Amino acid sequence: MFKSVLIANRGEIACRIMRTAKRMGMRTIAVYSQADANALHVKLADEAHLIGPAPAAQSYLVIDKIITAAKASKAECIHPGYGFLSENTTFAKACADNGIVFVGPPPSAIEAMGLKDRAKALMEKAGVPVVPGYHGDKQDAAFLKRKAYEIGYPVLIKAVAGGGGKGMRRVDKHADFDDALEGAMREAQNSFGDARVLIEKYVTAPRHIEMQVFADSHGNAIHLNERDCSLQRRHQKVIEEAPAPGMSAALRAEMGAAAVAAAKAAGYVGAGTIEFIADGAGGLKSGGFWFMEMNTRLQVEHPVTEAITGLDLVEWQFRIADGEKLPLAQAEVPLDGHAVEARLYAEDPERSFLPSTGKLIALEFPRGEGLRVDTGVEAGDEVTPFYDPMIAKLIAHASSREAALDRLADALEATTVIGPRSNAGFLSRLCRAPDFRAGAFDTGFIDAHLADLGAGPQPLDHEAIAFGAQALIERERELLSERTASYDSPWDADDGFQLSGTRRLIVPIVAEGHKLNAEVVYEAGEAKVSVEGAAPAADATAIATDDAVFVLRHGRQTRLAARDLSLSEDSEASGGGLIRAPMHGKVLALLVEQGASVARGQRLAIIEAMKMEHTLTASIDGTVAEIAASVGAQIAEGAKVMVITGSANGGE
Ligand code: ADP
């Protein structure tokens, strides 16, 4: 077995790989960017090498720097994790050229499966069912539009080089095709440097069911059961489980055989995943599934397979990379109970799931039987805009699906994330959603239930705010007395705290950007706080920092602070027409010119952040009075993009 491994990755997956490598007696070598100097994966490793500045393109994606670190540290093998260089043939070849074992498939297999169009052609030849559609070379818009018409709507446009749901657009009507194609190609070009697309029939009531496969270098291949990853948002997995609800042993064998055939056709070695789209209408059925793509690496959701099989997939990867045979035959692969994984993200379900960066002021996970938490961050760490904002994966295993979902929901509710916003509350509501629990779901489930799941704008939680105001008053007395000296403050030293009788005070606060007043009633030496008539919540937690109080209630974070009355508020002066960047990103396009008249809801600009495009729209009818950003420029969260003056008052 290898004596050392360099992990060419960061975050939770780097930590998870190290855990197994250490158990197997390997010396673990981390690489890190400047932004990750204090990261958990660096602390866990036996040694660590700086490979450049924060942007991945200058650090985690630079093959030469990683090979240099591997040689300097005399690493015998490199585990790429997922993402970054894990499916990069040039990297796999560079490892081999330098006498370092790449823990993954041979470059030829990565190449065979790397582009969706070629992979589909190869699968057709191997007799694996593929989704009907066009995956040829011709890319002119009129031709693709004709193909879409022939395939029949709805269709799905996919980037040939795609991954992570990027460059993908569903089109329902012929009239929408051109816009969708343009958007898909632009996103594909930006994300992958390759604008080519393919067109597929959109499977209605689709379930995403994937088979975990393993092949060794002796010609053996098996599958380790399926995972159901149908709960998705924007084609990205949110909750994954194993086994798939409604899966029969016979259908598992049929899909498993197709998956093994796919792996063999690609000359595969190591851990891989064959993703199928299944037609879930009327339940899973024989013949009702088609190959979508193969991921030639370990998956984010591999822990659910580990839970139901009791196997360590990373250990298998090392053993196979070292030339060993598969440890089990197909018939010996266990399937015990049910496992569900939730991806906990620093994102805001109330603001279209925008990534939410910043310092993790508090981060705590529950512990317990049948519960696994894989994370790469700890309290005090920063969620930066440079990398995927996943905080952790929570995995629950139990004897039944119901019990596993309960366990996961409970764990999510007992998780504390303060600072960045998280999707914990959203995930726990998903785990408890009746139709999902009943097995009545497909990949459209989340979009169809956003409101019930608490996604989208929610009313302020006044009880949480009152709880926070109380904490603010109790814990921030001194700080506040400095800031609010200009008005009658309840915590000025000489305000007659001890006076008998009832005294009412109004404390101006700002909660989630809303100006409110907390009312404090002093009676018999006791202060009772309320906000808009609501008393402090009994089931909330609050954490105070220097300038704010964060309240966590039912997985939802409410941030509040004392309000400084002397500050002028620009949003009021601009009459709601101030268009700000919702997050740190790059201005991709400005869709209007100065002086143009715009209608409420009209698209104004496109900002790209975390490889996703965000469209800014006009909040009022009016005229573009000012454009403060330029195409191609980086823009900070909250920065002014443009100003629209309302048509009613005819400008300034
Ligand atoms: P990516 O590589 O970008 O993740 P995939 O090809 O794996 O893209 O597809 C991502 C998701 O999109 C799938 O899990 C599924 O939910 C949906 N999807 C893909 N192809 C189809 C299809 N033909 N019909 C319906 N949904 C699809």
PDB file of N, CA and C in Angstrom, residues 566-597:
ATOM      1  N   SER A 566     -28.591  59.004  13.072  1.00  0.00           N
ATOM      2  CA  SER A 566     -27.965  60.085  12.324  1.00  0.00           C
ATOM      3  C   SER A 566     -27.604  59.679  10.896  1.00  0.00           C
ATOM      4  N   LEU A 567     -27.652  58.371  10.598  1.00  0.00           N
ATOM      5  CA  LEU A 567     -27.274  57.932   9.255  1.00  0.00           C
ATOM      6  C   LEU A 567     -28.377  58.233   8.252  1.00  0.00           C
ATOM      7  N   SER A 568     -28.001  58.752   7.113  1.00  0.00           N
ATOM      8  CA  SER A 568     -29.012  58.960   6.075  1.00  0.00           C
ATOM      9  C   SER A 568     -29.150  57.656   5.291  1.00  0.00           C
ATOM     10  N   GLU A 569     -30.323  57.377   4.843  1.00  0.00           N
ATOM     11  CA  GLU A 569     -30.531  56.111   4.151  1.00  0.00           C
ATOM     12  C   GLU A 569     -30.749  56.338   2.665  1.00  0.00           C
ATOM     13  N   ASP A 570     -29.781  55.902   1.897  1.00  0.00           N
ATOM     14  CA  ASP A 570     -29.803  56.234   0.471  1.00  0.00           C
ATOM     15  C   ASP A 570     -30.925  55.539  -0.285  1.00  0.00           C
ATOM     16  N   SER A 571     -31.363  54.392   0.211  1.00  0.00           N
ATOM     17  CA  SER A 571     -32.382  53.680  -0.534  1.00  0.00           C
ATOM     18  C   SER A 571     -33.685  54.471  -0.568  1.00  0.00           C
ATOM     19  N   GLU A 572     -33.897  55.274   0.472  1.00  0.00           N
ATOM     20  CA  GLU A 572     -35.107  56.083   0.486  1.00  0.00           C
ATOM     21  C   GLU A 572     -35.015  57.220  -0.506  1.00  0.00           C
ATOM     22  N   ALA A 573     -33.849  57.850  -0.527  1.00  0.00           N
ATOM     23  CA  ALA A 573     -33.664  59.001  -1.393  1.00  0.00           C
ATOM     24  C   ALA A 573     -33.851  58.619  -2.860  1.00  0.00           C
ATOM     25  N   SER A 574     -33.519  57.386  -3.219  1.00  0.00           N
ATOM     26  CA  SER A 574     -33.589  57.007  -4.623  1.00  0.00           C
ATOM     27  C   SER A 574     -34.940  56.423  -4.996  1.00  0.00           C
ATOM     28  N   GLY A 575     -35.867  56.440  -4.080  1.00  0.00           N
ATOM     29  CA  GLY A 575     -37.226  56.005  -4.393  1.00  0.00           C
ATOM     30  C   GLY A 575     -37.323  54.561  -4.841  1.00  0.00           C
ATOM     31  N   GLY A 576     -36.448  53.698  -4.349  1.00  0.00           N
ATOM     32  CA  GLY A 576     -36.537  52.270  -4.676  1.00  0.00           C
ATOM     33  C   GLY A 576     -35.904  51.926  -6.009  1.00  0.00           C
ATOM     34  N   GLY A 577     -35.340  52.923  -6.705  1.00  0.00           N
ATOM     35  CA  GLY A 577     -34.788  52.654  -8.029  1.00  0.00           C
ATOM     36  C   GLY A 577     -33.293  52.414  -8.024  1.00  0.00           C
ATOM     37  N   LEU A 578     -32.723  52.255  -6.846  1.00  0.00           N
ATOM     38  CA  LEU A 578     -31.286  51.988  -6.765  1.00  0.00           C
ATOM     39  C   LEU A 578     -31.066  50.498  -6.967  1.00  0.00           C
ATOM     40  N   ILE A 579     -30.313  50.148  -8.014  1.00  0.00           N
ATOM     41  CA  ILE A 579     -30.073  48.738  -8.319  1.00  0.00           C
ATOM     42  C   ILE A 579     -28.684  48.383  -7.828  1.00  0.00           C
ATOM     43  N   ARG A 580     -28.638  47.470  -6.871  1.00  0.00           N
ATOM     44  CA  ARG A 580     -27.352  47.091  -6.289  1.00  0.00           C
ATOM     45  C   ARG A 580     -26.974  45.676  -6.702  1.00  0.00           C
ATOM     46  N   ALA A 581     -25.688  45.371  -6.654  1.00  0.00           N
ATOM     47  CA  ALA A 581     -25.232  44.001  -6.911  1.00  0.00           C
ATOM     48  C   ALA A 581     -25.658  43.137  -5.730  1.00  0.00           C
ATOM     49  N   PRO A 582     -26.349  42.015  -5.973  1.00  0.00           N
ATOM     50  CA  PRO A 582     -26.808  41.188  -4.867  1.00  0.00           C
ATOM     51  C   PRO A 582     -25.662  40.455  -4.193  1.00  0.00           C
ATOM     52  N   MET A 583     -24.525  40.366  -4.880  1.00  0.00           N
ATOM     53  CA  MET A 583     -23.391  39.659  -4.313  1.00  0.00           C
ATOM     54  C   MET A 583     -22.142  40.038  -5.084  1.00  0.00           C
ATOM     55  N   HIS A 584     -21.011  39.636  -4.551  1.00  0.00           N
ATOM     56  CA  HIS A 584     -19.740  39.893  -5.200  1.00  0.00           C
ATOM     57  C   HIS A 584     -19.690  39.136  -6.521  1.00  0.00           C
ATOM     58  N   GLY A 585     -19.328  39.803  -7.613  1.00  0.00           N
ATOM     59  CA  GLY A 585     -19.299  39.096  -8.886  1.00  0.00           C
ATOM     60  C   GLY A 585     -18.749  39.959  -9.995  1.00  0.00           C
ATOM     61  N   LYS A 586     -19.025  39.515 -11.223  1.00  0.00           N
ATOM     62  CA  LYS A 586     -18.510  40.213 -12.398  1.00  0.00           C
ATOM     63  C   LYS A 586     -19.679  40.646 -13.264  1.00  0.00           C
ATOM     64  N   VAL A 587     -19.605  41.870 -13.793  1.00  0.00           N
ATOM     65  CA  VAL A 587     -20.684  42.361 -14.654  1.00  0.00           C
ATOM     66  C   VAL A 587     -20.507  41.730 -16.035  1.00  0.00           C
ATOM     67  N   LEU A 588     -21.449  40.877 -16.420  1.00  0.00           N
ATOM     68  CA  LEU A 588     -21.355  40.194 -17.713  1.00  0.00           C
ATOM     69  C   LEU A 588     -21.961  41.026 -18.821  1.00  0.00           C
ATOM     70  N   ALA A 589     -23.066  41.650 -18.536  1.00  0.00           N
ATOM     71  CA  ALA A 589     -23.748  42.407 -19.581  1.00  0.00           C
ATOM     72  C   ALA A 589     -24.573  43.516 -18.967  1.00  0.00           C
ATOM     73  N   LEU A 590     -24.626  44.645 -19.671  1.00  0.00           N
ATOM     74  CA  LEU A 590     -25.547  45.727 -19.311  1.00  0.00           C
ATOM     75  C   LEU A 590     -26.581  45.747 -20.428  1.00  0.00           C
ATOM     76  N   LEU A 591     -27.827  45.604 -20.087  1.00  0.00           N
ATOM     77  CA  LEU A 591     -28.840  45.392 -21.107  1.00  0.00           C
ATOM     78  C   LEU A 591     -29.597  46.668 -21.447  1.00  0.00           C
ATOM     79  N   VAL A 592     -29.286  47.759 -20.771  1.00  0.00           N
ATOM     80  CA  VAL A 592     -29.939  49.032 -21.066  1.00  0.00           C
ATOM     81  C   VAL A 592     -28.878  50.129 -21.109  1.00  0.00           C
ATOM     82  N   GLU A 593     -29.238  51.252 -21.732  1.00  0.00           N
ATOM     83  CA  GLU A 593     -28.317  52.384 -21.787  1.00  0.00           C
ATOM     84  C   GLU A 593     -28.834  53.522 -20.938  1.00  0.00           C
ATOM     85  N   GLN A 594     -27.924  54.407 -20.588  1.00  0.00           N
ATOM     86  CA  GLN A 594     -28.335  55.568 -19.815  1.00  0.00           C
ATOM     87  C   GLN A 594     -29.391  56.345 -20.589  1.00  0.00           C
ATOM     88  N   GLY A 595     -30.421  56.778 -19.894  1.00  0.00           N
ATOM     89  CA  GLY A 595     -31.482  57.546 -20.533  1.00  0.00           C
ATOM     90  C   GLY A 595     -32.624  56.687 -21.048  1.00  0.00           C
ATOM     91  N   ALA A 596     -32.402  55.360 -21.105  1.00  0.00           N
ATOM     92  CA  ALA A 596     -33.456  54.482 -21.619  1.00  0.00           C
ATOM     93  C   ALA A 596     -34.626  54.450 -20.645  1.00  0.00           C
ATOM     94  N   SER A 597     -35.829  54.296 -21.176  1.00  0.00           N
ATOM     95  CA  SER A 597     -36.929  54.115 -20.237  1.00  0.00           C
ATOM     96  C   SER A 597     -37.168  52.625 -20.070  1.00  0.00           C
TER      97      SER A 597
END
